[in-house]
């Protein structure tokens, strides 16, 4: 592990650098988002992840502005929501996200969920391909520095690659102890795709942070269970996106580079049973 801090860059296949931990905003109340993002940037985060469906892009943009940190020093991601799939709608939705954020480019834009066959039957692949075609054009036009996917399992990615001209640089999936996606991570990484972890602490209501195994390992390193969870993700070469609106926790979620989990500890965490989280199958969702 050569990473030295939360902003040490990983390099995407197109050469773009991305800070190796990002600040997540899933379920951040729009009313507190601007302050939370300003706090996160103030604490040192330079990578912010939002999405149209979080309804807090406006607050993210305000937090970025009031932070006083120059735009080019920040890495900002947003995502295309499911109701905006397709070539024309994707372009319009992207511009609407930019407008809400008050930015003139994004560092990374993701398709939030694949259109699945359960909802769209045989048209699913075509819908994803058309959505991607619009993303490719926005990328070629210089409006997005890198493009990628979210909640795409390897079989969705392979299907997309049948028509894609630009290979996705990132895939953001749910990863936390008890919901490992270990095989999928390896497969995506073998395709040259950087895997990002959403819900890296299990999200609201999960038992990850109070699990006795996690507590035992945390105690052994003098760290918290949240830090152990994030470290376990980082040591798999995956980029975690922890969300917190509390400054003390935000700081904790950056302080991940003064300890290392052993191979045995990594395995012990990987073997934990389901501890909650969203744990949704992208082929089964109906939104
Ligand atoms: P809060 O925003 O009130 O701090 P995830 O990133 O997996 O979605 O999980 C985020 C959840 O975990 C939120 O409920 C967040 O609450 C909480 N959380 C974030 N960081 C920490 C931490 N270091 N310790 C304990 N809970 C945390």
Coordinates of C-alpha atoms and ligand atoms in Angstrom, one line a residue:
X1 CA 0.0 0.0 0.0
X2 CA 1.7 3.2 -1.2
X3 CA -1.2 5.5 -0.6
X4 CA -0.3 8.1 2.0
X5 CA -3.5 10.2 2.5
X6 CA -7.1 10.6 1.6
X7 CA -6.2 12.6 -1.5
X8 CA -3.4 10.4 -2.8
X9 CA -4.4 9.9 -6.4
X10 CA -5.4 6.7 -8.2
X11 CA -5.1 6.9 -12.0
X12 CA -8.0 6.1 -14.3
X13 CA -7.4 4.3 -17.6
X14 CA -7.5 7.7 -19.4
X15 CA -4.8 9.2 -17.2
X16 CA -7.2 11.3 -15.1
X17 CA -6.2 11.3 -11.4
X18 CA -8.8 10.7 -8.7
X19 CA -8.3 11.2 -4.9
X20 CA -8.4 7.7 -3.4
X21 CA -11.2 8.4 -0.9
X22 CA -14.3 10.5 -1.7
X23 CA -16.9 12.3 0.4
X24 CA -20.3 10.6 0.0
X25 CA -23.6 12.5 0.1
X26 CA -26.1 9.8 -0.3
X27 CA -29.0 10.6 2.2
X28 CA -27.5 13.9 3.1
X29 CA -30.4 16.1 3.8
X30 CA -30.5 18.9 1.1
X31 CA -31.0 21.4 3.9
X32 CA -27.6 20.6 5.5
X33 CA -25.6 19.6 2.4
X34 CA -23.9 23.0 1.7
X35 CA -22.5 23.1 5.2
X36 CA -21.6 19.4 5.3
X37 CA -19.7 19.7 2.0
X38 CA -18.0 22.9 3.1
X39 CA -17.0 21.1 6.3
X40 CA -15.7 18.1 4.4
X41 CA -13.6 20.3 2.1
X42 CA -12.4 22.3 5.1
X43 CA -11.3 19.1 6.7
X44 CA -9.3 18.2 3.6
X45 CA -11.5 16.1 1.3
X46 CA -11.0 17.0 -2.3
X47 CA -13.3 14.4 -3.9
X48 CA -17.1 14.9 -3.6
X49 CA -19.7 12.4 -4.8
X50 CA -23.4 13.3 -5.4
X51 CA -26.2 12.3 -7.7
X52 CA -29.3 13.9 -9.2
X53 CA -31.5 11.6 -7.2
X54 CA -30.0 12.6 -3.9
X55 CA -31.7 16.0 -4.5
X56 CA -28.7 17.8 -3.0
X57 CA -26.6 18.8 -6.0
X58 CA -27.5 22.5 -5.4
X59 CA -26.2 22.2 -1.8
X60 CA -23.0 20.4 -3.0
X61 CA -22.4 23.3 -5.5
X62 CA -22.9 25.9 -2.7
X63 CA -20.6 24.0 -0.4
X64 CA -17.9 23.9 -3.1
X65 CA -18.3 27.6 -3.7
X66 CA -18.2 28.7 -0.1
X67 CA -15.2 26.4 0.6
X68 CA -13.0 28.8 -1.3
X69 CA -11.0 25.9 -2.8
X70 CA -10.4 26.4 -6.5
X71 CA -12.6 24.2 -8.7
X72 CA -9.6 22.5 -10.4
X73 CA -8.4 21.2 -7.1
X74 CA -11.6 19.3 -6.5
X75 CA -12.9 16.1 -8.1
X76 CA -16.7 16.2 -8.4
X77 CA -18.9 13.3 -9.4
X78 CA -22.6 13.1 -10.2
X79 CA -24.9 10.4 -11.6
X80 CA -27.6 10.1 -14.2
X81 CA -30.9 9.0 -12.7
X82 CA -33.0 6.2 -14.1
X83 CA -35.8 8.4 -15.4
X84 CA -33.3 10.2 -17.7
X85 CA -31.9 7.2 -19.6
X86 CA -31.6 7.4 -23.4
X87 CA -29.5 9.6 -25.7
X88 CA -31.4 12.9 -25.6
X89 CA -32.6 12.7 -22.0
X90 CA -29.0 11.9 -20.8
X91 CA -27.7 15.1 -22.4
X92 CA -30.4 17.2 -20.9
X93 CA -30.0 15.6 -17.5
X94 CA -26.3 16.1 -17.5
X95 CA -26.7 19.9 -18.2
X96 CA -29.4 20.1 -15.5
X97 CA -27.0 18.5 -13.0
X98 CA -24.2 21.0 -14.0
X99 CA -26.6 23.9 -13.6
X100 CA -27.7 22.8 -10.1
X101 CA -24.1 22.3 -9.1
X102 CA -23.2 25.7 -10.6
X103 CA -20.2 24.1 -12.5
X104 CA -19.2 24.0 -16.1
X105 CA -17.7 20.5 -16.2
X106 CA -17.8 17.3 -14.1
X107 CA -14.8 15.2 -13.2
X108 CA -16.9 12.0 -13.4
X109 CA -20.4 11.3 -14.5
X110 CA -22.0 7.8 -13.9
X111 CA -25.0 6.0 -15.1
X112 CA -26.7 5.4 -11.7
X113 CA -28.3 2.0 -12.4
X114 CA -28.3 -0.3 -15.5
X115 CA -31.7 -0.6 -17.2
X116 CA -32.5 -4.2 -16.4
X117 CA -34.4 -6.9 -18.3
X118 CA -36.9 -7.3 -15.5
X119 CA -38.2 -3.8 -16.3
X120 CA -37.3 -3.4 -19.9
X121 CA -37.1 -6.9 -21.3
X122 CA -34.9 -7.2 -24.4
X123 CA -34.7 -3.4 -24.8
X124 CA -32.6 -3.1 -21.6
X125 CA -29.2 -3.4 -23.4
X126 CA -30.2 -0.9 -26.1
X127 CA -31.3 1.6 -23.5
X128 CA -28.0 1.3 -21.7
X129 CA -26.1 1.6 -25.0
X130 CA -27.9 4.8 -26.0
X131 CA -27.4 6.3 -22.6
X132 CA -23.7 5.5 -22.9
X133 CA -23.5 7.0 -26.4
X134 CA -24.6 10.3 -25.0
X135 CA -22.1 10.0 -22.1
X136 CA -19.3 9.3 -24.7
X137 CA -20.2 12.4 -26.6
X138 CA -20.2 14.6 -23.5
X139 CA -16.8 13.1 -22.6
X140 CA -15.5 13.8 -26.2
X141 CA -16.7 17.4 -25.9
X142 CA -14.6 17.9 -22.8
X143 CA -17.6 18.4 -20.5
X144 CA -16.7 15.4 -18.3
X145 CA -13.2 14.3 -17.5
X146 CA -14.1 10.6 -17.0
X147 CA -17.3 8.6 -17.5
X148 CA -18.4 5.4 -15.8
X149 CA -21.2 3.3 -14.3
X150 CA -22.8 2.5 -11.0
X151 CA -24.5 -0.7 -9.9
X152 CA -23.4 -2.4 -13.1
X153 CA -22.4 -6.0 -12.4
X154 CA -19.7 -7.5 -14.7
X155 CA -22.4 -9.0 -17.0
X156 CA -24.0 -5.6 -17.6
X157 CA -20.5 -4.1 -18.3
X158 CA -19.7 -6.8 -20.8
X159 CA -23.0 -6.2 -22.6
X160 CA -22.3 -2.4 -22.7
X161 CA -18.8 -3.1 -24.1
X162 CA -20.4 -4.7 -27.1
X163 CA -21.3 -1.3 -28.5
X164 CA -19.2 1.1 -26.4
X165 CA -16.5 3.2 -28.0
X166 CA -15.1 4.4 -24.7
X167 CA -14.5 1.9 -22.0
X168 CA -16.0 2.9 -18.6
X169 CA -13.3 4.1 -16.3
X170 CA -15.2 3.6 -13.0
X171 CA -18.0 1.4 -11.6
X172 CA -19.5 2.4 -8.2
X173 CA -21.1 -0.5 -6.4
X174 CA -22.3 -1.3 -2.9
X175 CA -19.4 -2.7 -0.9
X176 CA -19.0 -3.1 2.9
X177 CA -18.4 -5.9 5.3
X178 CA -21.2 -8.4 5.0
X179 CA -21.7 -7.3 1.3
X180 CA -18.4 -7.9 -0.3
X181 CA -18.9 -8.3 -4.0
X182 CA -15.5 -9.9 -3.9
X183 CA -15.7 -11.8 -7.3
X184 CA -17.2 -8.8 -9.0
X185 CA -14.5 -6.5 -7.8
X186 CA -11.8 -8.7 -9.1
X187 CA -13.6 -9.1 -12.5
X188 CA -14.1 -5.3 -12.9
X189 CA -10.6 -4.6 -11.8
X190 CA -9.3 -7.1 -14.4
X191 CA -11.2 -5.1 -17.0
X192 CA -9.2 -2.0 -16.0
X193 CA -12.2 -0.4 -14.2
X194 CA -11.7 1.4 -10.9
X195 CA -14.3 0.1 -8.4
X196 CA -15.8 2.6 -6.0
X197 CA -17.7 1.5 -2.9
X198 CA -20.9 3.2 -2.0
X199 CA -22.3 2.6 1.5
X200 CA -18.8 1.7 2.7
X201 CA -19.9 1.7 6.3
X202 CA -23.1 -0.2 5.5
X203 CA -25.2 2.9 5.4
X204 CA -28.0 3.9 7.8
X205 CA -29.2 1.1 10.1
X206 CA -26.6 -1.5 9.2
X207 CA -24.7 -3.5 11.9
X208 CA -21.3 -3.1 10.4
X209 CA -20.0 -0.6 12.9
X210 CA -21.2 -2.5 16.0
X211 CA -20.1 -6.0 14.8
X212 CA -17.9 -7.7 17.4
X213 CA -15.3 -8.9 14.9
X214 CA -15.0 -5.4 13.6
X215 CA -14.8 -4.1 17.2
X216 CA -12.0 -6.6 18.0
X217 CA -10.0 -5.6 15.0
X218 CA -10.6 -1.9 15.6
X219 CA -9.4 -2.2 19.1
X220 CA -6.2 -4.1 18.0
X221 CA -5.3 -1.1 15.8
X222 CA -6.5 1.7 18.1
X223 CA -8.9 2.7 15.4
X224 CA -12.7 2.8 15.0
X225 CA -14.8 0.2 13.3
X226 CA -15.6 2.8 10.6
X227 CA -11.9 3.2 9.9
X228 CA -11.4 -0.5 9.8
X229 CA -14.3 -0.8 7.3
X230 CA -12.8 1.9 5.1
X231 CA -9.3 0.5 5.3
X232 CA -10.6 -3.0 4.4
X233 CA -12.1 -1.5 1.2
X234 CA -8.9 0.5 0.4
X235 CA -6.7 -2.6 0.8
X236 CA -8.7 -4.2 -2.0
X237 CA -7.8 -1.4 -4.3
X238 CA -11.4 0.0 -4.1
X239 CA -12.2 3.6 -3.5
X240 CA -14.6 4.2 -0.6
X241 CA -17.1 7.1 -0.4
X242 CA -18.0 7.5 3.3
X243 CA -20.9 9.8 4.1
X244 CA -21.1 11.8 7.3
X245 CA -22.5 15.2 8.2
X246 CA -20.5 15.3 11.5
X247 CA -17.1 17.0 11.4
X248 CA -15.5 14.6 14.0
X249 CA -16.6 11.6 11.9
X250 CA -15.6 13.3 8.6
X251 CA -12.1 13.7 10.1
X252 CA -12.1 10.1 11.3
X253 CA -13.1 8.9 7.8
X254 CA -9.9 10.6 6.4
X255 CA -7.5 9.2 8.9
X256 CA -6.9 5.8 7.3
X257 CA -3.3 5.7 6.5
X258 CA -1.4 5.0 9.7
X259 CA -2.4 1.4 10.0
X260 CA -2.7 -1.7 7.9
X261 CA -4.9 -4.8 8.2
X262 CA -3.2 -8.1 8.1
X263 CA -4.1 -10.7 5.5
X264 CA -5.9 -12.7 8.2
X265 CA -7.9 -9.6 9.3
X266 CA -8.8 -8.9 5.7
X267 CA -10.1 -12.5 5.4
X268 CA -11.9 -12.4 8.7
X269 CA -13.8 -9.3 7.7
X270 CA -14.5 -10.7 4.2
X271 CA -16.1 -13.8 5.9
X272 CA -18.6 -11.8 8.0
X273 CA -22.3 -12.7 7.3
X274 CA -24.8 -10.2 6.0
X275 CA -24.9 -7.2 8.4
X276 CA -27.5 -5.2 6.6
X277 CA -27.2 -2.3 4.1
X278 CA -29.3 -2.0 0.9
X279 CA -28.0 -5.2 -0.6
X280 CA -30.1 -4.7 -3.8
X281 CA -29.7 -6.9 -6.9
X282 CA -29.5 -4.6 -9.9
X283 CA -31.3 -7.2 -12.0
X284 CA -34.2 -7.3 -9.6
X285 CA -34.8 -3.6 -8.8
X286 CA -37.9 -2.0 -10.3
X287 CA -36.9 1.7 -10.0
Ligands
LIG1 P1 -23.8 10.7 10.1 O1 -23.9 11.3 8.7 O2 -24.8 11.1 11.0 O3 -22.4 10.7 10.6 P2 -22.3 5.0 4.5 O4 -21.1 5.9 4.2 O5 -22.0 3.6 4.5 O6 -23.5 5.4 3.7 O7 -22.7 5.3 6.0 C1 -23.0 6.4 6.5 C2 -23.7 6.3 7.8 O8 -22.7 6.0 8.8 C3 -24.4 7.5 8.1 O9 -25.5 7.2 8.9 C4 -23.4 8.3 9.0 O10 -24.1 9.1 9.9 C5 -22.6 7.2 9.7 N1 -21.2 7.4 9.9 C6 -20.3 8.0 9.0 N2 -19.1 8.0 9.4 C7 -19.1 7.5 10.7 C8 -18.1 7.2 11.6 N3 -16.8 7.5 11.4 N4 -18.5 6.6 12.8 C9 -19.8 6.2 13.0 N5 -20.8 6.5 12.1 C10 -20.4 7.1 10.9

